[in-house]
Short mmCIF file of C-alpha atoms and ligand atoms in Angstrom, two decimals:
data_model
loop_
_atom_site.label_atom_id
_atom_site.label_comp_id
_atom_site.label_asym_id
_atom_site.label_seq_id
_atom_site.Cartn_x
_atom_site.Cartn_y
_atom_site.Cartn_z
CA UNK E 273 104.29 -212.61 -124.05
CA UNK E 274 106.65 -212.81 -126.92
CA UNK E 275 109.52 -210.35 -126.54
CA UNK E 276 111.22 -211.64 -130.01
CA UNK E 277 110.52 -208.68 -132.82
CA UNK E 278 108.97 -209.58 -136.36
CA UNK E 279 110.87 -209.32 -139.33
CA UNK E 280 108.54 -206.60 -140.42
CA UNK E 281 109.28 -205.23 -136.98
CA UNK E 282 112.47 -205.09 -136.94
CA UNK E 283 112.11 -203.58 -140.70
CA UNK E 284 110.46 -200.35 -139.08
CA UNK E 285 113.00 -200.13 -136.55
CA UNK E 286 116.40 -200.17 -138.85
CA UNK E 287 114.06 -197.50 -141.41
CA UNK E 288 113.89 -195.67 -138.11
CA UNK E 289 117.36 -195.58 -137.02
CA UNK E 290 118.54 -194.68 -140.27
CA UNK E 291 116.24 -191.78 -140.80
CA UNK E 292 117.37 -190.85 -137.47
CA UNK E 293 120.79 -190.71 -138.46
CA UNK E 294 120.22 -188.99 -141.35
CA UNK E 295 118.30 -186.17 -139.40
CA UNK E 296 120.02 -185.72 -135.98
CA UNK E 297 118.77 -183.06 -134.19
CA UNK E 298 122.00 -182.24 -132.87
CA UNK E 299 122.54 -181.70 -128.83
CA UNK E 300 120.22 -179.81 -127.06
CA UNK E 301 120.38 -175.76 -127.19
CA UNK E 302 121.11 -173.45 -124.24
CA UNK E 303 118.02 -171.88 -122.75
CA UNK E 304 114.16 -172.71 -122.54
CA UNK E 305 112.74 -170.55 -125.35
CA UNK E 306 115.50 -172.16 -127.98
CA UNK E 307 115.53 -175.72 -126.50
CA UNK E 308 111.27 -175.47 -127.32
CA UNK E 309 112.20 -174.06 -130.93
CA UNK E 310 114.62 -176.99 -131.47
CA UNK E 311 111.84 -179.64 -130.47
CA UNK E 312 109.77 -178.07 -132.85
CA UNK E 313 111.87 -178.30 -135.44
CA UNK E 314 112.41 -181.69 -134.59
CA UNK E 315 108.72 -182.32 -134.78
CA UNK E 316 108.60 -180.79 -138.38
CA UNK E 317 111.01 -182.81 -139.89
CA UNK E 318 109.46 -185.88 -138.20
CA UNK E 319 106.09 -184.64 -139.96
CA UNK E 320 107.78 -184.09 -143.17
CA UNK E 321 109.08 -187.58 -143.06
CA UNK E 322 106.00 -189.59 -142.13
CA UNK E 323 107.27 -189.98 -138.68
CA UNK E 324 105.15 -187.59 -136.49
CA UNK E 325 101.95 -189.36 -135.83
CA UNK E 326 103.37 -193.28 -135.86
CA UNK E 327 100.41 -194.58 -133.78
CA UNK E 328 97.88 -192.26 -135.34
CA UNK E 329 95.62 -194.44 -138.31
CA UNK E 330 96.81 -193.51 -141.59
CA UNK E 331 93.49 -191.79 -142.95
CA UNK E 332 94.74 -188.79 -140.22
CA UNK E 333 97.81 -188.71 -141.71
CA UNK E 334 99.89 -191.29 -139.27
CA UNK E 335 101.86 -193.78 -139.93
CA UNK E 336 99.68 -196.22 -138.87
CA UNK E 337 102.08 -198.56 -136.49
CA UNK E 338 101.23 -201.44 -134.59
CA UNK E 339 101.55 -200.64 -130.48
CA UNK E 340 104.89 -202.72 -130.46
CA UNK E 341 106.26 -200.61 -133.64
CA UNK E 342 105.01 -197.10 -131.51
CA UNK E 343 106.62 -198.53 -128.17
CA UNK E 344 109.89 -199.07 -130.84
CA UNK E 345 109.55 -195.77 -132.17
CA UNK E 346 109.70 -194.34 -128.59
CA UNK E 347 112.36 -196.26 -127.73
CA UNK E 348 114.73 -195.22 -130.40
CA UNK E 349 113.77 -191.71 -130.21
CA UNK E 350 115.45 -192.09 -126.87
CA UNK E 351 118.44 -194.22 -128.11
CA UNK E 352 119.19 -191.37 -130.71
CA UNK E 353 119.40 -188.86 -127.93
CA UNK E 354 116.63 -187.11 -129.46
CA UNK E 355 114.35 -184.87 -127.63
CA UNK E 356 110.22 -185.99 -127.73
CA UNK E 357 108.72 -183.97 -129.94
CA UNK E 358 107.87 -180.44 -129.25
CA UNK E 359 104.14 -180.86 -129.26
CA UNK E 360 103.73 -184.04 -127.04
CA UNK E 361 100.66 -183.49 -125.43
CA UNK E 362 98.78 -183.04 -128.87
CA UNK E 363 100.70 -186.34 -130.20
CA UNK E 364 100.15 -188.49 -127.37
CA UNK E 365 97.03 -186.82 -125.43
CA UNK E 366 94.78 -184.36 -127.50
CA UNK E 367 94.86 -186.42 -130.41
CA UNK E 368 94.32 -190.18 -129.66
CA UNK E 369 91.09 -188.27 -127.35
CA UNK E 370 89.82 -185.87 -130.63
CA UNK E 371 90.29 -189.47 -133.01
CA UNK E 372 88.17 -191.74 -129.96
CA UNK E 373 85.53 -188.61 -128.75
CA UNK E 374 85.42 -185.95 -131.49
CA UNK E 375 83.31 -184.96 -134.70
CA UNK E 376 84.55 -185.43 -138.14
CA UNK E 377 84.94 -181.69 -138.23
CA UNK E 378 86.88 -180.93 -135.07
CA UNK E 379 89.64 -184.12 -136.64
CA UNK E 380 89.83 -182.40 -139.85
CA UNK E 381 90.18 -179.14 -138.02
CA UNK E 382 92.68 -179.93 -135.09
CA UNK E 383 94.51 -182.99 -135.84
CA UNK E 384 96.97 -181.94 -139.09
CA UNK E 385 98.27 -179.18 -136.69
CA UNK E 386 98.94 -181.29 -134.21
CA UNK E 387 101.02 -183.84 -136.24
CA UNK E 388 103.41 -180.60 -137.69
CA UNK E 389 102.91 -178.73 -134.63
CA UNK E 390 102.20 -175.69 -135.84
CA UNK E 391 99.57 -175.58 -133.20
CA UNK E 392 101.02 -176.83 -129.75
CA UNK E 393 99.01 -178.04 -126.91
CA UNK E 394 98.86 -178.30 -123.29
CA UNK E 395 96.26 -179.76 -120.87
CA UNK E 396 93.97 -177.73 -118.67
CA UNK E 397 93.34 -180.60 -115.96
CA UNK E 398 94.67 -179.90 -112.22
CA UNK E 399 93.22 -176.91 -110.56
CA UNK E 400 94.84 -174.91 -107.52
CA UNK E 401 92.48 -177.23 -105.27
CA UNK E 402 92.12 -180.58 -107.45
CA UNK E 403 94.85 -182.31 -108.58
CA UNK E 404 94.94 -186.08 -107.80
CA UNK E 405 91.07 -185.76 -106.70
CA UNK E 406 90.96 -184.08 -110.15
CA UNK E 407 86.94 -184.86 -109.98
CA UNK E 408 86.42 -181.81 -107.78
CA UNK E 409 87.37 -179.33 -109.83
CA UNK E 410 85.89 -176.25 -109.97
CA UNK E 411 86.51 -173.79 -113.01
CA UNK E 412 82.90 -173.33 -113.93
CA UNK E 413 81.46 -173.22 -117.77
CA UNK E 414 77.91 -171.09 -118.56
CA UNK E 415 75.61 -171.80 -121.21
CA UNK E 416 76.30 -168.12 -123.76
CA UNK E 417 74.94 -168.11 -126.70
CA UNK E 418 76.26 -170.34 -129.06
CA UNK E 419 79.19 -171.72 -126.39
CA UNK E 420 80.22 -171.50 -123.36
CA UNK E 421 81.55 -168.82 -121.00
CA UNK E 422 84.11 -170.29 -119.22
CA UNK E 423 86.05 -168.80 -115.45
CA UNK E 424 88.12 -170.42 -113.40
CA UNK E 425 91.68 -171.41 -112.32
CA UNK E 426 94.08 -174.27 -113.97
CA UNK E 427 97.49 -174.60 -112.47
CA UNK E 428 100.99 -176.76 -113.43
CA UNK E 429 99.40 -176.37 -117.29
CA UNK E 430 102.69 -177.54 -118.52
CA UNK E 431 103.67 -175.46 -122.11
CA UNK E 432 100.84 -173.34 -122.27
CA UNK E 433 102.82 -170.58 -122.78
CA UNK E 434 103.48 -171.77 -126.32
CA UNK E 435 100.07 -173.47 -126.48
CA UNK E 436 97.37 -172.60 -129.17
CA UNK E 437 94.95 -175.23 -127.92
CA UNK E 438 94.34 -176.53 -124.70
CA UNK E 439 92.21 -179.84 -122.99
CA UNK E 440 90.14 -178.03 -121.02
CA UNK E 441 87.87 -179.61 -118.04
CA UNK E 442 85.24 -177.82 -116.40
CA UNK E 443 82.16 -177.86 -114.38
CA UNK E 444 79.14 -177.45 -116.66
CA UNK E 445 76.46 -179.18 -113.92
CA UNK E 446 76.81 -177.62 -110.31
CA UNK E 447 74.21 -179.69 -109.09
CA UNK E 448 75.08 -183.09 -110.54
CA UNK E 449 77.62 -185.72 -108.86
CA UNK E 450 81.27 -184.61 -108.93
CA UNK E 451 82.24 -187.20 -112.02
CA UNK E 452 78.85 -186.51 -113.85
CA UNK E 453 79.13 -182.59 -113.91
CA UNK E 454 82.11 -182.49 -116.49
CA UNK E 455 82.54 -180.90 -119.29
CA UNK E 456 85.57 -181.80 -121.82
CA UNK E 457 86.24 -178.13 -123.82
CA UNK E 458 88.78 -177.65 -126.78
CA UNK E 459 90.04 -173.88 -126.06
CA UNK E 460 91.15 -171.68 -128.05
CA UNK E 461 94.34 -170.06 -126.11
CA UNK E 462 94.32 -167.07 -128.33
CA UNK E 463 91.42 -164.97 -127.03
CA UNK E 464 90.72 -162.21 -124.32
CA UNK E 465 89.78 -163.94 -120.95
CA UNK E 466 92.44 -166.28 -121.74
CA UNK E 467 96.17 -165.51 -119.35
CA UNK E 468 99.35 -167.31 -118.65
CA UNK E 469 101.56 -166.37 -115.83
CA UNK E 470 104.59 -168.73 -115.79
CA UNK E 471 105.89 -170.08 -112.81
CA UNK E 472 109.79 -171.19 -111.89
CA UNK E 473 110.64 -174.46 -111.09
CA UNK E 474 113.46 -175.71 -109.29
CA UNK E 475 115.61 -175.98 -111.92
CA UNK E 476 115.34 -172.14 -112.61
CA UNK E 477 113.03 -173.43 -116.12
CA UNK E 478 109.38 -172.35 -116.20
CA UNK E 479 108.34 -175.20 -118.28
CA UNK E 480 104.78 -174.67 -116.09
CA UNK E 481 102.29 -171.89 -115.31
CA UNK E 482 98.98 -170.72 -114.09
CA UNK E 483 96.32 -170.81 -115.99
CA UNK E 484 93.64 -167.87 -115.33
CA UNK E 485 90.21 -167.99 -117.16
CA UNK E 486 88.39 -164.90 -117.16
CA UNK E 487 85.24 -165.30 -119.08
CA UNK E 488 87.03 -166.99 -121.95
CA UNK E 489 84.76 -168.58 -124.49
CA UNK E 490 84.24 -171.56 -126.18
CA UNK E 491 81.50 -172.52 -129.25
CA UNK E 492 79.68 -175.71 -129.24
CA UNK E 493 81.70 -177.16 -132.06
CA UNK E 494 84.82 -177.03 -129.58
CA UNK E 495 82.89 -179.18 -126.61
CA UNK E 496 84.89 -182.39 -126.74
CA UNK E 497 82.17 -185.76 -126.21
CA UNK E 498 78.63 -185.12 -125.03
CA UNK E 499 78.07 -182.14 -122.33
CA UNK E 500 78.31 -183.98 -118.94
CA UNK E 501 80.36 -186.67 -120.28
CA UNK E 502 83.86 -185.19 -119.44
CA UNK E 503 85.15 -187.41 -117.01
CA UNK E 504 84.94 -190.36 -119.07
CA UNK E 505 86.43 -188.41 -122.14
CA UNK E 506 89.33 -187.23 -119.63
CA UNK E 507 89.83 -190.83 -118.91
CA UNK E 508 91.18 -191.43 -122.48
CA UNK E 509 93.18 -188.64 -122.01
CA UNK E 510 95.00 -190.07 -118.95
CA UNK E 511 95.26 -193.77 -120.12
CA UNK E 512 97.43 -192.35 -123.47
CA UNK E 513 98.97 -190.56 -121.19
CA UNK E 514 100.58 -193.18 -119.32
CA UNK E 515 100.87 -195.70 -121.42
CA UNK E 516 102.44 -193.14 -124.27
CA UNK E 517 105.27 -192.22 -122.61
CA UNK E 518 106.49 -194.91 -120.61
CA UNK E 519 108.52 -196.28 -123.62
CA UNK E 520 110.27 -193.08 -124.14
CA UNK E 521 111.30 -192.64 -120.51
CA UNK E 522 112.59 -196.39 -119.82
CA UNK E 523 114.60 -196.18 -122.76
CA UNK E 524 116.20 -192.94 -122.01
CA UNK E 525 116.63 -194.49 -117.84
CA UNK E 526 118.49 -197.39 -119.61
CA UNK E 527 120.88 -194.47 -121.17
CA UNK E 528 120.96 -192.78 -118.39
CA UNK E 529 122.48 -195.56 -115.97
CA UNK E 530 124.64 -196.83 -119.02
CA UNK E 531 125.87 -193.17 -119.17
CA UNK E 532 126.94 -192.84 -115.44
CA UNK E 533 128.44 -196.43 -115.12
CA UNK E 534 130.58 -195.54 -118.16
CA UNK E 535 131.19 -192.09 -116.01
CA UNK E 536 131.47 -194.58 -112.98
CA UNK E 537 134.16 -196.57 -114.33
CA UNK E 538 136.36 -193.51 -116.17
CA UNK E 539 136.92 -192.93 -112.24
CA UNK E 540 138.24 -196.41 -111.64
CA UNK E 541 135.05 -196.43 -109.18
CA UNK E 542 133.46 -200.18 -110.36
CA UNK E 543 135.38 -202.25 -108.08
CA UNK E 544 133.94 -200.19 -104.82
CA UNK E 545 131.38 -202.79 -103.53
CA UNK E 546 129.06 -200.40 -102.78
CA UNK E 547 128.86 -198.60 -105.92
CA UNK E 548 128.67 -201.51 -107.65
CA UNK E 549 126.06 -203.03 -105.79
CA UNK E 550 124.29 -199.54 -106.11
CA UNK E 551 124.94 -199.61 -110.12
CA UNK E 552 123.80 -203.26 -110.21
CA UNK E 553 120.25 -202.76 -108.62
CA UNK E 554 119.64 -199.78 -110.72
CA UNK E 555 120.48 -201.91 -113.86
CA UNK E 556 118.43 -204.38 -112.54
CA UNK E 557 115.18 -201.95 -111.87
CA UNK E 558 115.55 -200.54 -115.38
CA UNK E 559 115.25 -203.53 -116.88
CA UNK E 560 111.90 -204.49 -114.58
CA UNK E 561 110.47 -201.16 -115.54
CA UNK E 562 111.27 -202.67 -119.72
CA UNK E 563 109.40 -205.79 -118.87
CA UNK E 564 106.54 -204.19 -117.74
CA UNK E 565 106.39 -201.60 -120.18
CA UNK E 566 106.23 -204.55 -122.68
CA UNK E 567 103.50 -206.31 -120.16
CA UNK E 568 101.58 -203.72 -120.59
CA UNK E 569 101.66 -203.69 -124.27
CA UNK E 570 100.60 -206.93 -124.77
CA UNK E 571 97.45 -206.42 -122.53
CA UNK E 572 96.38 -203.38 -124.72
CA UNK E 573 97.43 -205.49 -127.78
CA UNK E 574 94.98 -208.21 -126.71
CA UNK E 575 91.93 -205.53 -124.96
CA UNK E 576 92.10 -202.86 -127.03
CA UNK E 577 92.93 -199.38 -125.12
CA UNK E 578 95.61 -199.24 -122.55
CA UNK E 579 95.11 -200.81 -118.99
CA UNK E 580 96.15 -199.71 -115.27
CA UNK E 581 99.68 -201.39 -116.12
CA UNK E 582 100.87 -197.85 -117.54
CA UNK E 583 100.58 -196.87 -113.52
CA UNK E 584 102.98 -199.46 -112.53
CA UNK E 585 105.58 -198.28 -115.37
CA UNK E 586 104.95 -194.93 -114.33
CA UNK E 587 105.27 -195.29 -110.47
CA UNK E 588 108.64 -197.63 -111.17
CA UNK E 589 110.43 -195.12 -113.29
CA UNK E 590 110.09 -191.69 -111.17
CA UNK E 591 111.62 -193.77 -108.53
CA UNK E 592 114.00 -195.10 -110.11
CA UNK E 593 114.73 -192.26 -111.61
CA UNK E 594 115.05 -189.79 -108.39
CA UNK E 595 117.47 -192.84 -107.30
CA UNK E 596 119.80 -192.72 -110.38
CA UNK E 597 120.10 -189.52 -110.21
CA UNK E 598 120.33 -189.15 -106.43
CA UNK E 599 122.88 -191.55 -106.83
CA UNK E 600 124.79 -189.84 -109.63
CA UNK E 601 126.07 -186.73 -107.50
CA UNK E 602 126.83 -189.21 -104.40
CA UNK E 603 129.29 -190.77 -106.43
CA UNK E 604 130.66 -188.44 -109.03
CA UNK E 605 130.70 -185.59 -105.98
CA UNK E 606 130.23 -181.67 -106.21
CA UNK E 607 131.15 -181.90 -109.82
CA UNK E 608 127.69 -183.61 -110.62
CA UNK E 609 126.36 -180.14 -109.26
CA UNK E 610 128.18 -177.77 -111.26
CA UNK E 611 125.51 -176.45 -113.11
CA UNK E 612 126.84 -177.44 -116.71
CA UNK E 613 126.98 -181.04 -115.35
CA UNK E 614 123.98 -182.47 -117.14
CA UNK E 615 123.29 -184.30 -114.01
CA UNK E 616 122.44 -181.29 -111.84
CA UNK E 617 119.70 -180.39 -113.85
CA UNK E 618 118.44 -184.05 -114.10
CA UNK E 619 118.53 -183.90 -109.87
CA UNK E 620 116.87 -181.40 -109.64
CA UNK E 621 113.91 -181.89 -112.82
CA UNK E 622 113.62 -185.53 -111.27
CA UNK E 623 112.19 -184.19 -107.85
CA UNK E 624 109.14 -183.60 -109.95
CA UNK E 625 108.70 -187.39 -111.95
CA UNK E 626 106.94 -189.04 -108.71
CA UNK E 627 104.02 -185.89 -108.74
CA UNK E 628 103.47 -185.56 -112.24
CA UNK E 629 100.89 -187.63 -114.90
CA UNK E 630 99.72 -188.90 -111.02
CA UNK E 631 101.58 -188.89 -107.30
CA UNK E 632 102.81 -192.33 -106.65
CA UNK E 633 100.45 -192.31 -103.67
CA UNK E 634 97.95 -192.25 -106.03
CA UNK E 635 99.31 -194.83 -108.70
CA UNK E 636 100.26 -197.25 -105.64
CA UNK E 637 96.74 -197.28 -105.31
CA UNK E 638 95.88 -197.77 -109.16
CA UNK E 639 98.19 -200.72 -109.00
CA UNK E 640 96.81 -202.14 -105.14
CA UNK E 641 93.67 -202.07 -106.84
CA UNK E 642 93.53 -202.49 -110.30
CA UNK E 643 96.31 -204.43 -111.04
CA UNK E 644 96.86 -206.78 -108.08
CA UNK E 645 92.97 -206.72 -107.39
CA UNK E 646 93.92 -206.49 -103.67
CA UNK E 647 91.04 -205.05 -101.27
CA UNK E 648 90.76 -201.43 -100.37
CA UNK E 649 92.12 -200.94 -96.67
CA UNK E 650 88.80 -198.89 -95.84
C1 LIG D 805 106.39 -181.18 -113.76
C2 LIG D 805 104.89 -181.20 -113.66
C3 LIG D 805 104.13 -180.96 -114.80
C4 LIG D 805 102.72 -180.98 -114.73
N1 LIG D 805 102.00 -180.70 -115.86
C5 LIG D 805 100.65 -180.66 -115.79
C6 LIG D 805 99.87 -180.29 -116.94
O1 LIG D 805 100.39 -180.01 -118.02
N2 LIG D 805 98.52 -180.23 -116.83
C7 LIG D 805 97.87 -180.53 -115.65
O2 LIG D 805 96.65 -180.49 -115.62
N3 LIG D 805 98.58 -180.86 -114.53
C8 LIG D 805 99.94 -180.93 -114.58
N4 LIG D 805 100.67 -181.25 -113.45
C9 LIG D 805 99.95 -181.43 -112.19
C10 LIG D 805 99.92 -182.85 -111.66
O3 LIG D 805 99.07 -183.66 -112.43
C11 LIG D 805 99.46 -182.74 -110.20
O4 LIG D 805 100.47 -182.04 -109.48
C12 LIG D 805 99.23 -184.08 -109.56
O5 LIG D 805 98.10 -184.71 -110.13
C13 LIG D 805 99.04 -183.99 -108.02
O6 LIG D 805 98.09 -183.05 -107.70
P1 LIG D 805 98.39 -181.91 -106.59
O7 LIG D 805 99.68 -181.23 -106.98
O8 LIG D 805 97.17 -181.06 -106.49
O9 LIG D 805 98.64 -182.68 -105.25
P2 LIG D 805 97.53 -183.31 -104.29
O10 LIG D 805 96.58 -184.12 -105.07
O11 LIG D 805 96.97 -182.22 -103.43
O12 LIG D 805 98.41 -184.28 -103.41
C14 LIG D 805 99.18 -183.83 -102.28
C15 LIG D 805 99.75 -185.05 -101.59
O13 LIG D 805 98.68 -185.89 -101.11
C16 LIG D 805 98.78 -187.19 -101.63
N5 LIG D 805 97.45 -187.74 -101.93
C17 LIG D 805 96.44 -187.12 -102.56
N6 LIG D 805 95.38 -187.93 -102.69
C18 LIG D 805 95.73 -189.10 -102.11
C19 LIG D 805 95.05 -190.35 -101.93
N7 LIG D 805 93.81 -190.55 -102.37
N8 LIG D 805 95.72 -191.34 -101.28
C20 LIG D 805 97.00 -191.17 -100.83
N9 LIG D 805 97.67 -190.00 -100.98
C21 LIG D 805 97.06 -188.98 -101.61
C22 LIG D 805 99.57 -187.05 -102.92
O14 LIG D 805 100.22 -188.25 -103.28
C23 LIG D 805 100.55 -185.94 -102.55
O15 LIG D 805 101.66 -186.47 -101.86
C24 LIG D 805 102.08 -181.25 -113.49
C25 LIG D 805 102.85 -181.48 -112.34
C26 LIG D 805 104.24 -181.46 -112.42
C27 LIG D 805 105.03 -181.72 -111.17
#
């Protein structure tokens, strides 16, 4: 693995940081609502400049970047202190699965929207009763007509209150085997049969919600893959997933550390042994989860589509992350907790990183198994 950037490389990445100069987003607004308008403006100016879709092919209207120029991209996205784009499921998720499962017509259709979000998306996966055994799921779809009729319960669909689109699983075989039943639908979040009920998190946000499906419909056109075939299609959903965003979120970990040691020493607190030692393994984890991240590249450099090493970055960084930030109000006391301390809300949103995109029960297995090819305990 060659960690050494190309000239052309390095090319993209000064273009990058200069348009991202020129177009700072500016900090982060006050409340939910204008914080999601902000990151959708961001999103639009990244369209207008030929920035939205960097890992998308170029005949869809990306950029067309190599994997190491996306994992830059992500990275100095972070550096910049920008936010990800508004509509990051569609970006990373729904389209990467419409460009490798759908029909000509559902790319033209779906993906220009995506890349200017003016149509946002969320993903319709975990139900009330499925989550990491995501295979038993049981919203059910009916053959009606021209589509299908589709009831049910999703839960933790993360911005579908802004959503026009959602991934959609759902039963379309009751009698088939749990993985074979599937059905991958493209729904239209705009129709009767179709309600969101938001739900608060800790940090008081409601970036989440349920999900009810009351006899909402979907035509043929919109079935994602061949009927049945949902599981695999769902498994290019989840591979982007974790191999998309690991970039972004070890980048903004290295910030985040290099922000509180800064904080950290202000207080004349570097000298404490403790701290320090507490500072230094943290440093020393964030660069481990970097590594990896680029480990990982080079394996879907050299096979093709991303491998079980986006677990491993995954599993690293919630933990790492619930530690920096666990560690953050230890040391910088009650005023970390004052609720316009940027680290309070960080606390508190981190409690979430080791559940969601996969519980690190779950990954721990991914990596026992896939990665170290050790044998299964049972
Ligand atoms: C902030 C956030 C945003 C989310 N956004 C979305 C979204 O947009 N769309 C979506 O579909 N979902 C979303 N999710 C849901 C997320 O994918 C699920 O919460 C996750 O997959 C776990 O499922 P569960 O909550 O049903 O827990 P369960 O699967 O019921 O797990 C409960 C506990 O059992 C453990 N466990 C389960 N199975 C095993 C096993 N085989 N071996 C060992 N331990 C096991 C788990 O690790 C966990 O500790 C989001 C979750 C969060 C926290």
């Amino acid at each position: 693995m060659d960690l050494t950037f190309t000239p052309t490389e390095l090319a993209f990445r000064d273009e990058l940081r200069t348009w991202l100069r020129d177009h700072d987003p500016g900090p982060a607004p006050d409340g939910e609502d204008a914080d999601f308008a902000w990151r959708r403006r961001f999103q639009e100016e990244l369209a207008a400049g030929g920035w939205a879709g960097v890992h998308w092919p170029e005949d869809v209207g990306g950029r067309g970047a190599t994997l190491t120029e996306s994992a830059i991209f992500f990275e100095e996205l972070a550096r910049a202190g920008a936010p990800l784009p508004a509509n990051v499921l569609g970006l990373v998720l729904a389209g990467p699965t419409i460009m490798s499962w759908g029909t000509d017509a559902q790319r033209e259709r779906l993906l220009p929207a995506i890349l200017d979000a003016s149509e946002i998306w969320c993903q319709g996966f975990s139900e009330p009763s499925s989550g990491s055994d995501l295979a038993s799921l049981r919203t059910r779809a009916v053959r009606d007509g021209d589509g299908w009729r589709i009831t049910g319960q999703k839960v933790w669909t993360s911005f579908a209150q802004h959503a026009r689109w959602c991934m959609l699983l759902a039963r379309t075989d009751q009698d088939a085997p749990k993985h074979r039943g599937i059905t991958y639908f493209l729904l239209d979040m705009e129709q009767d049969g179709v309600d969101v009920v938001p739900l608060r998190q800790i940090t008081g946000e409601s970036e989440f919600n349920e999900l009810f499906l009351g006899g909402a419909w979907v035509p043929d056109d919109m079935v994602l893959g061949p009927v049945g075939a949902g599981w695999r299609v769902a498994l290019t959903t989840l591979m982007n997933e974790r191999a998309g965003l690991g970039f972004f979120l070890q980048a903004r970990l290295r910030q985040d550390v290099d922000e509180l040691a800064a904080r950290i020493a202000q207080r004349g607190l570097l000298d404490d042994p403790a701290v320090a030692e507490r500072l230094g393994e943290l440093h020393r984890r964030t660069e481990v989860i970097r590594l990896t991240a680029y480990r990982g590249l080079s394996r879907t450099e050299r096979d093709g589509e991303p491998g079980p090493e986006g677990s491993l970055t995954k599993w690293l960084w919630s933990e790492t992350n619930q530690e920096l930030t666990q560690f953050a109000v230890d040391v910088l006391g009650p005023t970390a907790l004052d609720a316009s301390d940027p680290w309070a809300h960080r606390l508190l949103r981190a409690r979430g990183n080791t559940i969601e995109g996969g519980t690190t029960e779950v990954l721990r297995d991914i990596v026992s198994g896939r990665v170290l090819g050790l044998p299964k305990a049972r």
